[in-house]
Amino acid sequence: MSAEQGDSDYLSGHQEYQQVFEELVVVRDRLVAEVVCSQPLLDQIHVQHRESARNLLYYLALRRRDLRPLQIRLAALGLSSLGRAESHVMATIDAVLEMLQRLLDKTTDVTDSGESSIDFNTGERLLAAHAESLLGPAAPGRGVRIMVTMPSEAADDYELIYHLLQQDMECMRINCAHDDVEAWSRMIAHLRRAEHALGKRCRVVMDLGGPKLRTGPLEPGAAVVKVRPRRDEYGRVIAPARIWLYPAEQPAASPAPADACLPVEAAWLKRLEVGDKIRLIDARHSRRSLRVVDCLDQGCWLEANKTTYLVPGTTLRLRSHKGKKLRATEIVAVSPRENCLLLHPGDQLIVTRDQTPGRPEVRDSAGQVLTPARIGCSIPSVFNDVQSGESIWFDDGKIGGVVEKVASDQVQVRITQTRLQGAKLRADKGINLPESQLRLPALTQQDLEDLSFVAQHADVVELSFANRASDIEQLQSELQRLDGRQPAIVLKIETRLGFENLPDMLLTAMRSPCCGVMIARGDLAVECGFERMAEVQEEILWICEAAHVPVIWATQVLETLAKEGMPSRAEITDAAMGHRAECVMLNKGPHVLHAVKTLDDILRRMQAHQTKKRSMLRELRLATHSSGKQDQDGHQSNDVNGS
């Protein structure tokens, strides 16, 4: 290479360093200026969070422009591309500027202005300290805590709570939308007893119910019960249907699982003997015969070998096994079936503003719709904030539609998305209005009543449907009004509005000494769109890391495993992503102990490979298995034992 070419390359490289340096200085100056303007806001932040709030404001200012071109240029120069700046924004920028200053032989230090005391180690230390303050210490060898939601049965099942704590559950979550004060008290008492027995500690987390926007009641379905035996692949009966008859005058629950429980006249029932046959004509006008197989004081068991449809008034004619004909009786009552609305794309649905029971659509003989399906809404006032053209979702996103018209007494919805074969909408299913600016208060009257118990017994209170900074202010005000112990606050982010307002809500929550965020991914996925869920949860993790606020990863984690005992491949991968948070929440299920053990194993394994966005380069076993591995003398090695 000629001297001239070398000088040209040097000048070109020097110019590139200078341009990148100047661009990064502009970025830094803008961050400092924006945070200076926010000083009155910072003055309201609790002293324990003030530097963290400053770092959050730096991060928000940094992310208000597209940094990708600058990142590419920094990486090409062998410098940090600012991709891991969340917990120490100014320290990251200053480190890159300092390196550029050395390369450019600059004597003036543009970073010597003391804007932030949070260096690389301090940012991680603050997040770890805040996580421990909120969630308690993590189990040895695992940096991420495990939270478990209590089922109602936990109020009377000490062994369940004992074994969960034994498996290193760090947080016990009680959902205040279920059970009552007495049940919650027993759950907490079981936990305290288990803590004493095991010598461990566990945080109590109580989740306020919040406003529940759900579908209203439906008219009862047909009063008919279908009983059918179990058959094999060839249609042969392998287990008859079992029917429990009990006296209508003295109802008695079946002592074992039954395909149907039916009330009949007590005097007639007492005449039954084992071996008797009961003949009837069912609702389809089919002749059927039932056999008496057991007689108890409370009722009798019958078996059926053919599918039978039974309705109130069905006549039961007894023929004794001794050959005697006895008088007949009728089935007194049959519980109506749960009704539902079967909806397809293109169908119209009327959502009413009252609790009048809804009903399915009515069609004429030609299949034309005479009246569309109707259903009510648990909080009619929300439709004051709804406009035509906005989307509406039902039942965790299983059914989607568009609001066509908003009237004084109802809202007309056009169904746009369901399964190919249609979807059934039932009573008490969730409604989401992600595009509507709803003015629902986060705290309901029931929440305010529950809060006195929560403040007294919980270490953490979770605010459901946190949407605005004013929601957090209301909760803080109510806790101060109670004038007792102040539990930490966790914001449940489960709406699009809550996600969009997260920075302001975080800065408000940081006025309290201890706070956190839960990514409630069920409603959030419906609100933001399932295709955006991965992006949304990443953004929440970044924002919270910048604020040094711990995150709880929640909703449907290992759900199939907890409920059915066998996980899907997809949910194992999903659970592994949970290590990016400070806590992972499991929901209730009959196999929840197995789920806790599995999650514990996943989190311990992932901890050695990843922390937040940074890959950890521990010794990779796969690399030691390579057939091209050489020993110190340069010879091929066939060692496959790994490390």
XYZ file of C-alpha atoms in Angstrom:
643
model
C 0.000 0.000 0.000
C 1.374 3.411 -0.940
C 1.916 6.153 1.597
C -0.695 8.272 -0.173
C -3.279 5.470 0.061
C -2.500 4.993 3.739
C -2.911 8.684 4.430
C -6.198 8.692 2.516
C -7.573 5.754 4.559
C -6.461 7.429 7.784
C -8.197 10.682 6.857
C -11.344 8.801 5.824
C -11.412 6.868 9.110
C -10.688 10.008 11.103
C -13.555 11.792 9.347
C -15.935 8.928 10.101
C -14.938 8.983 13.796
C -15.494 12.750 13.849
C -18.943 12.545 12.248
C -20.101 9.798 14.572
C -18.679 11.705 17.542
C -20.541 14.885 16.595
C -23.789 13.005 16.030
C -23.535 11.266 19.404
C -22.793 14.584 21.139
C -26.014 15.991 19.670
C -27.906 12.977 20.998
C -26.397 13.430 24.444
C -27.139 17.157 24.575
C -30.747 16.540 23.624
C -31.137 13.966 26.404
C -29.674 16.316 28.998
C -31.878 19.219 27.873
C -35.079 17.149 27.989
C -34.364 15.807 31.455
C -33.520 19.282 32.785
C -37.003 20.370 31.698
C -38.463 17.451 33.670
C -36.907 18.444 37.005
C -40.274 19.366 38.620
C -41.479 15.838 37.812
C -38.315 14.288 39.263
C -38.798 16.252 42.483
C -42.024 14.269 43.112
C -40.308 10.884 42.782
C -39.495 8.929 45.949
C -35.851 9.358 46.865
C -35.216 5.628 46.356
C -36.299 5.935 42.713
C -35.106 9.405 41.760
C -31.961 8.397 39.885
C -33.852 5.527 38.283
C -36.554 7.949 37.120
C -33.845 10.171 35.623
C -32.451 7.162 33.764
C -35.959 6.333 32.495
C -36.346 9.865 31.151
C -32.956 9.574 29.416
C -34.077 6.317 27.839
C -37.416 7.737 26.672
C -35.611 10.706 25.106
C -33.104 8.363 23.464
C -35.856 6.238 21.901
C -37.785 9.164 20.399
C -35.705 8.933 17.214
C -34.611 6.117 14.935
C -31.106 5.181 16.079
C -30.525 2.342 13.629
C -28.302 4.297 11.178
C -26.121 5.477 14.075
C -26.002 1.975 15.542
C -24.767 0.530 12.245
C -21.986 3.115 12.028
C -20.937 2.532 15.641
C -20.807 -1.231 15.138
C -18.755 -0.809 11.950
C -16.185 1.146 13.980
C -15.986 -1.646 16.565
C -17.808 0.429 19.232
C -20.869 -0.240 21.367
C -24.064 0.242 19.355
C -26.036 1.298 22.473
C -28.142 -1.865 22.287
C -27.782 -2.628 26.020
C -28.216 0.879 27.363
C -31.516 0.405 29.218
C -30.339 0.342 32.827
C -27.489 2.878 32.379
C -28.269 5.148 29.437
C -25.910 8.075 30.064
C -23.054 5.826 31.180
C -23.309 3.894 27.890
C -23.282 7.053 25.764
C -20.420 8.550 27.766
C -18.334 5.383 27.438
C -18.649 5.504 23.644
C -17.901 9.252 23.553
C -14.850 8.765 25.755
C -13.513 6.134 23.371
C -14.124 8.394 20.370
C -12.388 11.268 22.136
C -9.301 9.117 22.612
C -9.330 8.039 18.990
C -9.617 11.685 17.918
C -7.020 12.938 20.445
C -9.516 15.436 21.881
C -8.517 17.163 25.097
C -11.949 18.569 26.052
C -14.140 16.003 27.805
C -17.763 16.516 26.733
C -18.930 13.868 29.220
C -17.557 15.581 32.313
C -20.834 17.161 33.451
C -22.090 14.684 36.069
C -25.614 14.224 34.668
C -26.057 10.772 36.133
C -24.523 8.709 38.902
C -25.815 5.420 37.446
C -22.921 3.524 35.911
C -22.987 0.017 34.408
C -22.873 -1.830 37.723
C -25.192 0.564 39.563
C -28.035 0.059 37.072
C -28.054 -3.710 37.515
C -27.623 -3.373 41.276
C -30.622 -1.021 41.554
C -32.881 -3.356 39.578
C -31.798 -6.303 41.727
C -32.410 -4.331 44.930
C -35.847 -3.161 43.815
C -36.784 -6.725 42.819
C -35.808 -8.070 46.217
C -37.695 -5.283 47.972
C -40.854 -6.058 45.985
C -40.720 -9.830 45.564
C -38.334 -11.013 48.254
C -35.086 -12.959 47.740
C -34.980 -15.457 44.885
C -34.190 -19.112 45.525
C -30.442 -19.885 45.533
C -29.197 -20.547 42.007
C -32.228 -18.893 40.404
C -32.466 -15.125 39.913
C -36.114 -15.114 38.769
C -38.871 -15.607 41.343
C -41.905 -17.864 40.936
C -45.395 -16.627 41.811
C -48.365 -19.005 42.042
C -52.053 -18.066 41.954
C -54.053 -19.811 44.661
C -57.139 -21.865 43.735
C -60.208 -21.590 45.945
C -59.365 -25.022 47.395
C -56.199 -23.579 48.959
C -58.343 -22.040 51.697
C -58.844 -25.556 53.071
C -55.705 -27.285 51.739
C -52.659 -26.580 53.892
C -50.692 -29.356 52.198
C -50.908 -27.650 48.799
C -49.444 -24.401 50.105
C -46.830 -26.299 52.121
C -45.617 -28.211 49.058
C -45.617 -25.087 46.859
C -43.429 -23.313 49.382
C -41.243 -26.400 49.638
C -40.762 -26.192 45.843
C -39.458 -22.606 46.286
C -42.548 -20.546 45.497
C -41.481 -17.001 46.461
C -44.828 -15.205 45.992
C -48.348 -16.431 46.773
C -50.974 -14.594 44.693
C -54.581 -14.251 45.818
C -57.059 -13.055 43.212
C -59.654 -10.898 44.952
C -62.068 -11.452 42.067
C -62.692 -14.868 43.647
C -63.572 -16.132 47.133
C -63.918 -13.791 50.124
C -62.152 -12.374 53.173
C -62.611 -15.573 55.182
C -61.061 -17.719 52.464
C -58.188 -15.271 51.930
C -57.493 -15.277 55.673
C -57.247 -19.069 55.734
C -54.892 -19.094 52.737
C -52.579 -16.604 54.429
C -52.764 -18.551 57.708
C -51.729 -21.728 55.854
C -48.796 -19.851 54.321
C -47.587 -18.521 57.676
C -47.799 -22.020 59.149
C -45.825 -23.464 56.198
C -43.223 -20.689 56.486
C -42.683 -21.582 60.122
C -42.440 -25.292 59.340
C -39.963 -24.875 56.460
C -38.003 -21.872 57.675
C -38.765 -19.948 54.480
C -40.408 -16.629 53.636
C -42.952 -15.888 50.916
C -44.547 -12.644 49.794
C -48.362 -12.327 49.807
C -49.595 -10.667 46.605
C -53.262 -9.672 46.380
C -54.824 -8.762 43.046
C -57.739 -6.310 43.147
C -60.573 -7.459 40.885
C -60.996 -4.200 38.962
C -63.822 -3.445 36.522
C -64.916 -6.627 34.769
C -66.319 -5.876 31.331
C -68.210 -9.049 30.458
C -71.193 -10.346 28.530
C -74.560 -10.425 30.299
C -76.877 -13.386 30.990
C -78.604 -15.461 28.312
C -82.069 -16.955 28.264
C -81.980 -20.566 29.485
C -81.566 -23.218 26.854
C -83.883 -26.161 26.338
C -84.790 -28.157 29.441
C -83.460 -31.456 28.126
C -80.717 -33.783 29.261
C -78.938 -36.184 26.937
C -77.455 -39.349 28.407
C -75.378 -41.679 26.310
C -73.244 -44.717 27.064
C -69.568 -44.934 26.166
C -68.864 -47.034 23.086
C -65.755 -48.453 21.464
C -64.655 -47.953 17.843
C -67.162 -50.579 16.706
C -70.120 -48.947 18.462
C -70.282 -51.541 21.234
C -71.221 -50.287 24.695
C -68.235 -50.404 27.048
C -69.811 -48.384 29.878
C -73.524 -47.625 30.295
C -74.791 -44.135 31.072
C -75.536 -43.683 34.794
C -78.610 -41.799 35.994
C -79.244 -40.766 39.587
C -82.904 -40.573 40.658
C -83.678 -38.711 43.877
C -86.905 -37.707 45.668
C -88.184 -34.318 44.525
C -89.380 -33.633 48.068
C -85.879 -34.194 49.533
C -83.190 -33.427 46.921
C -79.962 -35.373 47.376
C -76.759 -34.923 45.412
C -75.430 -37.992 43.609
C -72.830 -39.820 45.721
C -70.700 -40.393 42.580
C -70.407 -38.804 39.110
C -73.631 -39.123 37.118
C -74.619 -38.462 33.514
C -77.930 -37.054 34.768
C -79.560 -36.302 38.126
C -83.366 -36.311 38.005
C -86.058 -35.680 40.661
C -89.121 -37.972 40.836
C -91.973 -38.658 43.270
C -90.581 -40.028 46.569
C -93.308 -42.640 47.103
C -92.718 -44.107 43.618
C -88.961 -44.072 44.099
C -89.223 -46.145 47.291
C -90.824 -49.010 45.369
C -87.755 -49.536 43.181
C -85.629 -52.639 43.660
C -82.357 -53.719 42.085
C -83.094 -55.485 38.823
C -86.292 -53.542 38.014
C -86.706 -52.098 34.528
C -88.116 -48.674 33.748
C -89.605 -48.101 30.318
C -90.167 -44.734 28.685
C -90.569 -42.850 25.420
C -87.922 -40.128 25.251
C -88.067 -36.639 23.701
C -87.284 -38.085 20.242
C -90.194 -40.559 20.578
C -87.748 -43.425 20.904
C -88.602 -46.350 23.150
C -86.010 -46.789 25.878
C -85.426 -49.100 28.839
C -83.437 -48.286 31.981
C -82.247 -50.816 34.567
C -82.124 -50.241 38.341
C -78.640 -51.227 39.551
C -78.525 -49.866 43.100
C -80.930 -48.489 45.710
C -79.795 -46.229 48.543
C -81.628 -44.290 51.234
C -81.116 -41.018 49.311
C -82.007 -42.321 45.822
C -81.436 -44.955 43.155
C -78.950 -45.578 40.347
C -80.157 -46.484 36.854
C -78.141 -47.507 33.794
C -78.904 -46.921 30.120
C -77.362 -48.778 27.165
C -78.816 -46.464 24.532
C -78.665 -42.697 24.042
C -81.709 -41.131 25.691
C -83.133 -37.573 25.720
C -85.075 -36.749 28.883
C -87.339 -33.720 29.541
C -89.660 -32.621 32.367
C -92.865 -34.681 32.210
C -91.241 -37.755 30.657
C -93.273 -40.713 31.950
C -91.341 -43.477 33.686
C -93.197 -46.840 33.765
C -91.904 -49.356 36.255
C -91.913 -53.064 35.532
C -90.757 -55.105 38.511
C -88.221 -57.844 37.934
C -90.732 -60.040 39.762
C -93.164 -59.541 36.866
C -95.490 -57.059 38.565
C -96.578 -53.869 36.789
C -96.510 -50.843 39.060
C -97.860 -47.348 38.559
C -95.971 -44.734 36.531
C -94.524 -41.385 37.494
C -93.043 -38.389 35.684
C -89.697 -36.615 35.807
C -90.418 -33.520 37.876
C -87.729 -31.210 36.466
C -84.665 -31.057 34.250
C -82.141 -28.246 34.545
C -82.123 -26.080 31.401
C -79.021 -26.323 29.262
C -76.606 -23.422 29.271
C -77.473 -21.313 26.263
C -75.014 -19.762 23.815
C -74.896 -17.646 20.667
C -73.358 -19.346 17.631
C -71.686 -16.571 15.617
C -70.100 -16.581 12.159
C -68.320 -13.862 10.152
C -70.927 -11.537 8.675
C -73.471 -12.100 11.464
C -74.978 -9.129 13.268
C -74.877 -9.043 17.084
C -76.837 -6.594 19.218
C -75.143 -5.694 22.503
C -77.723 -4.150 24.810
C -77.144 -1.662 27.597
C -79.219 -3.590 30.123
C -79.093 -7.023 31.741
C -82.130 -8.429 29.928
C -81.199 -12.043 29.137
C -79.880 -12.362 25.614
C -80.981 -14.904 23.027
C -79.769 -16.470 19.777
C -80.832 -15.178 16.368
C -84.202 -16.192 14.914
C -84.475 -17.295 11.271
C -87.459 -18.031 9.048
C -88.037 -21.256 7.114
C -85.919 -19.930 4.244
C -82.972 -19.281 6.540
C -83.320 -15.494 6.529
C -82.546 -13.711 9.815
C -85.686 -12.296 11.390
C -84.016 -10.959 14.545
C -80.250 -10.961 15.193
C -78.607 -12.446 18.268
C -78.629 -10.246 21.385
C -76.591 -10.132 24.586
C -76.130 -7.641 27.423
C -73.034 -6.050 28.948
C -71.958 -5.935 32.600
C -70.900 -2.228 32.425
C -73.277 -0.489 30.000
C -71.681 2.929 30.551
C -68.634 1.911 28.495
C -70.665 2.374 25.326
C -70.734 6.100 26.021
C -67.066 6.012 24.973
C -67.480 3.763 21.916
C -67.686 5.010 18.331
C -68.673 3.414 15.039
C -65.807 1.705 13.238
C -63.999 0.650 16.412
C -63.160 -2.993 17.016
C -64.712 -5.174 19.719
C -63.564 -8.601 20.908
C -65.265 -11.279 22.979
C -64.092 -14.270 25.036
C -60.308 -13.688 25.074
C -60.216 -12.781 21.399
C -62.053 -15.849 20.103
C -64.687 -13.638 18.436
C -63.955 -10.289 16.782
C -66.241 -7.636 15.349
C -66.636 -4.007 14.350
C -69.057 -1.527 15.920
C -71.450 -0.441 13.173
C -73.850 1.771 15.108
C -74.113 3.142 18.640
C -77.682 3.855 19.761
C -79.139 5.004 23.059
C -80.121 1.514 24.138
C -77.844 -0.803 22.159
C -74.735 -1.209 20.011
C -74.834 -2.978 16.664
C -71.802 -5.165 15.977
C -70.838 -6.913 12.750
C -68.905 -10.114 13.433
C -65.691 -10.250 11.395
C -63.564 -12.991 12.951
C -64.349 -16.425 14.369
C -63.279 -19.973 13.731
C -64.199 -21.364 10.323
C -67.097 -23.335 11.797
C -68.246 -20.395 13.925
C -67.760 -19.713 17.628
C -70.063 -19.937 20.643
C -70.466 -16.844 22.814
C -71.722 -17.545 26.330
C -72.661 -15.440 29.331
C -69.964 -13.904 31.561
C -67.260 -13.808 28.869
C -64.773 -10.952 28.581
C -65.309 -7.952 26.284
C -62.371 -5.914 24.965
C -62.621 -2.528 23.238
C -58.973 -1.823 22.361
C -59.579 1.208 20.141
C -62.046 2.960 22.455
C -60.951 5.590 24.968
C -62.774 4.078 27.921
C -63.129 6.140 31.087
C -63.539 3.229 33.458
C -62.078 3.820 36.924
C -59.433 1.249 37.867
C -60.876 0.903 41.395
C -64.451 -0.318 41.752
C -66.559 -0.019 44.885
C -65.768 -3.674 45.638
C -62.038 -2.960 45.283
C -62.302 -0.107 47.787
C -64.014 -2.442 50.260
C -61.387 -5.165 49.719
C -58.518 -2.712 50.036
C -58.754 -2.440 53.827
C -58.059 -6.186 54.148
C -55.413 -6.095 51.409
C -53.529 -3.207 53.004
C -53.469 -5.031 56.325
C -52.358 -8.473 55.098
C -50.648 -8.181 51.703
C -47.031 -7.353 50.921
C -48.013 -6.355 47.372
C -51.265 -5.021 45.892
C -51.839 -5.461 42.156
C -53.902 -2.802 40.396
C -55.940 -4.438 37.632
C -56.631 -2.570 34.404
C -54.229 0.276 35.190
C -54.791 2.684 32.293
C -53.761 6.174 33.379
C -51.513 7.915 35.882
C -54.655 9.056 37.706
C -55.502 5.393 38.434
C -52.222 4.990 40.313
C -52.743 8.275 42.119
C -56.155 7.078 43.313
C -54.690 3.826 44.665
C -51.869 5.701 46.419
C -54.402 8.093 47.933
C -56.621 5.253 49.182
C -53.674 3.448 50.771
C -52.586 6.636 52.537
C -56.152 7.190 53.727
C -56.157 3.759 55.366
C -53.161 4.963 57.377
C -51.697 1.519 58.002
C -48.883 -0.543 56.552
C -48.310 0.394 52.931
C -48.003 -2.588 50.575
C -45.972 -2.246 47.399
C -47.869 -1.433 44.185
C -47.812 -3.494 40.990
C -49.373 -2.123 37.799
C -51.124 -4.781 35.729
C -50.709 -3.824 32.086
C -53.571 -5.544 30.277
C -55.013 -2.935 27.903
C -53.696 -1.016 24.918
C -54.300 2.246 26.789
C -52.314 0.974 29.776
C -49.439 -0.001 27.494
C -49.413 3.392 25.767
C -49.495 5.233 29.111
C -46.917 3.013 30.832
C -44.123 5.649 31.101
C -46.411 8.173 32.831
C -47.870 5.484 35.099
C -44.388 4.276 36.033
C -43.252 7.773 36.975
C -46.379 8.091 39.130
C -45.864 4.694 40.779
C -42.258 5.661 41.535
C -43.562 8.249 43.981
C -44.107 5.224 46.242
C -41.118 3.486 47.869
C -41.709 0.148 46.115
C -43.435 -0.709 42.840
C -43.473 -3.161 39.937
C -45.225 -4.077 36.696
C -47.101 -7.208 35.628
C -47.412 -8.047 31.923
C -50.935 -9.518 31.921
C -50.539 -11.085 28.511
C -54.048 -12.525 28.103
C -56.077 -9.330 27.728
C -53.031 -7.464 26.424
C -52.718 -9.823 23.457
C -56.377 -9.263 22.587
C -56.079 -5.504 22.998
C -52.859 -5.021 21.025
C -53.221 -7.907 18.580
C -51.682 -11.356 18.924
C -49.220 -10.577 16.134
C -47.860 -7.646 18.179
C -47.632 -9.435 21.516
C -43.924 -10.326 21.252
C -43.072 -6.727 20.367
C -45.271 -5.261 23.106
C -43.849 -7.403 25.908
C -40.305 -6.555 24.741
C -41.057 -2.840 24.928
C -42.495 -3.205 28.430
C -39.369 -5.090 29.533
C -37.108 -2.359 28.095
C -39.046 0.518 29.673
C -39.130 -1.184 33.072
C -35.436 -2.051 32.963
C -34.671 1.601 32.225
C -36.679 2.511 35.331
C -35.068 -0.311 37.362
C -38.606 -1.538 38.061
C -39.100 -5.326 38.391
C -41.434 -7.101 35.971
C -43.770 -10.065 36.548
C -44.285 -12.262 33.446
C -47.850 -13.567 33.658
C -50.809 -15.322 31.997
C -50.923 -18.852 30.604
C -47.319 -19.726 31.521
C -47.107 -23.557 31.366
C -50.916 -23.575 31.483
C -51.348 -26.909 29.690
C -48.867 -28.496 32.075
C -50.616 -27.059 35.154
C -54.071 -28.139 33.957
C -53.401 -31.391 32.087
C -50.018 -32.586 33.337
C -48.221 -32.408 29.964
C -46.748 -29.201 28.464
C -46.730 -28.188 24.813
C -43.445 -27.398 23.079
C -44.580 -23.827 22.471
C -45.252 -23.106 26.135
C -41.866 -24.479 27.214
C -40.227 -21.956 24.859
C -42.549 -19.256 26.185
C -41.644 -20.094 29.787
C -37.953 -19.864 28.897
C -38.553 -16.277 27.736
C -39.837 -15.497 31.210
C -36.273 -15.372 32.527
C -36.115 -11.855 31.049
C -38.402 -10.729 33.887
C -37.793 -10.717 37.640
C -40.747 -13.001 38.390
C -42.873 -15.519 36.481
C -46.461 -16.221 37.491
C -48.179 -19.602 37.227
C -51.930 -20.009 37.341
C -53.805 -22.647 39.297
C -54.309 -26.191 38.053
C -54.344 -29.774 39.381
C -50.707 -30.230 38.293
C -49.393 -26.884 39.504
C -46.705 -28.519 41.682
C -45.259 -30.213 38.604
C -45.452 -26.867 36.781
C -43.488 -25.122 39.546
C -40.770 -27.773 39.438
C -40.544 -27.573 35.634
C -40.429 -23.773 35.645
C -37.733 -23.801 38.316
C -35.607 -26.098 36.131
C -36.146 -23.951 33.006
C -35.237 -20.719 34.780
C -32.086 -22.178 36.323
C -30.908 -23.435 32.926
C -31.635 -20.167 31.132
C -29.877 -18.105 33.779
C -26.508 -19.433 32.611
C -27.213 -18.360 29.023
C -29.015 -15.022 29.126
C -29.589 -11.995 31.302
C -32.059 -9.486 29.952
C -30.921 -8.779 26.370
C -27.328 -9.875 26.914
C -26.156 -13.355 25.928
C -23.878 -14.944 28.507
C -20.926 -16.741 26.902
C -20.607 -19.604 29.338
C -18.716 -22.620 28.039
C -20.926 -24.102 25.344
C -21.197 -27.860 25.563
C -22.142 -28.097 21.903
C -18.846 -26.463 20.947
C -16.844 -29.104 22.816
C -18.710 -31.811 20.880
C -17.503 -30.545 17.524
C -15.668 -33.127 15.379
C -13.231 -30.365 14.450
C -12.082 -29.811 18.038
C -8.271 -29.870 18.390
C -6.083 -30.459 21.388
C -3.297 -28.104 22.484
C -0.850 -29.716 20.024
C -3.187 -29.064 17.097
C -4.361 -32.681 16.754
C -7.978 -33.653 16.151
C -9.889 -34.713 19.269
C -12.771 -37.169 19.430
C -13.776 -36.185 22.968
C -17.586 -35.966 23.203
C -17.994 -35.881 26.962
C -18.619 -32.119 27.057
C -18.216 -29.935 30.091
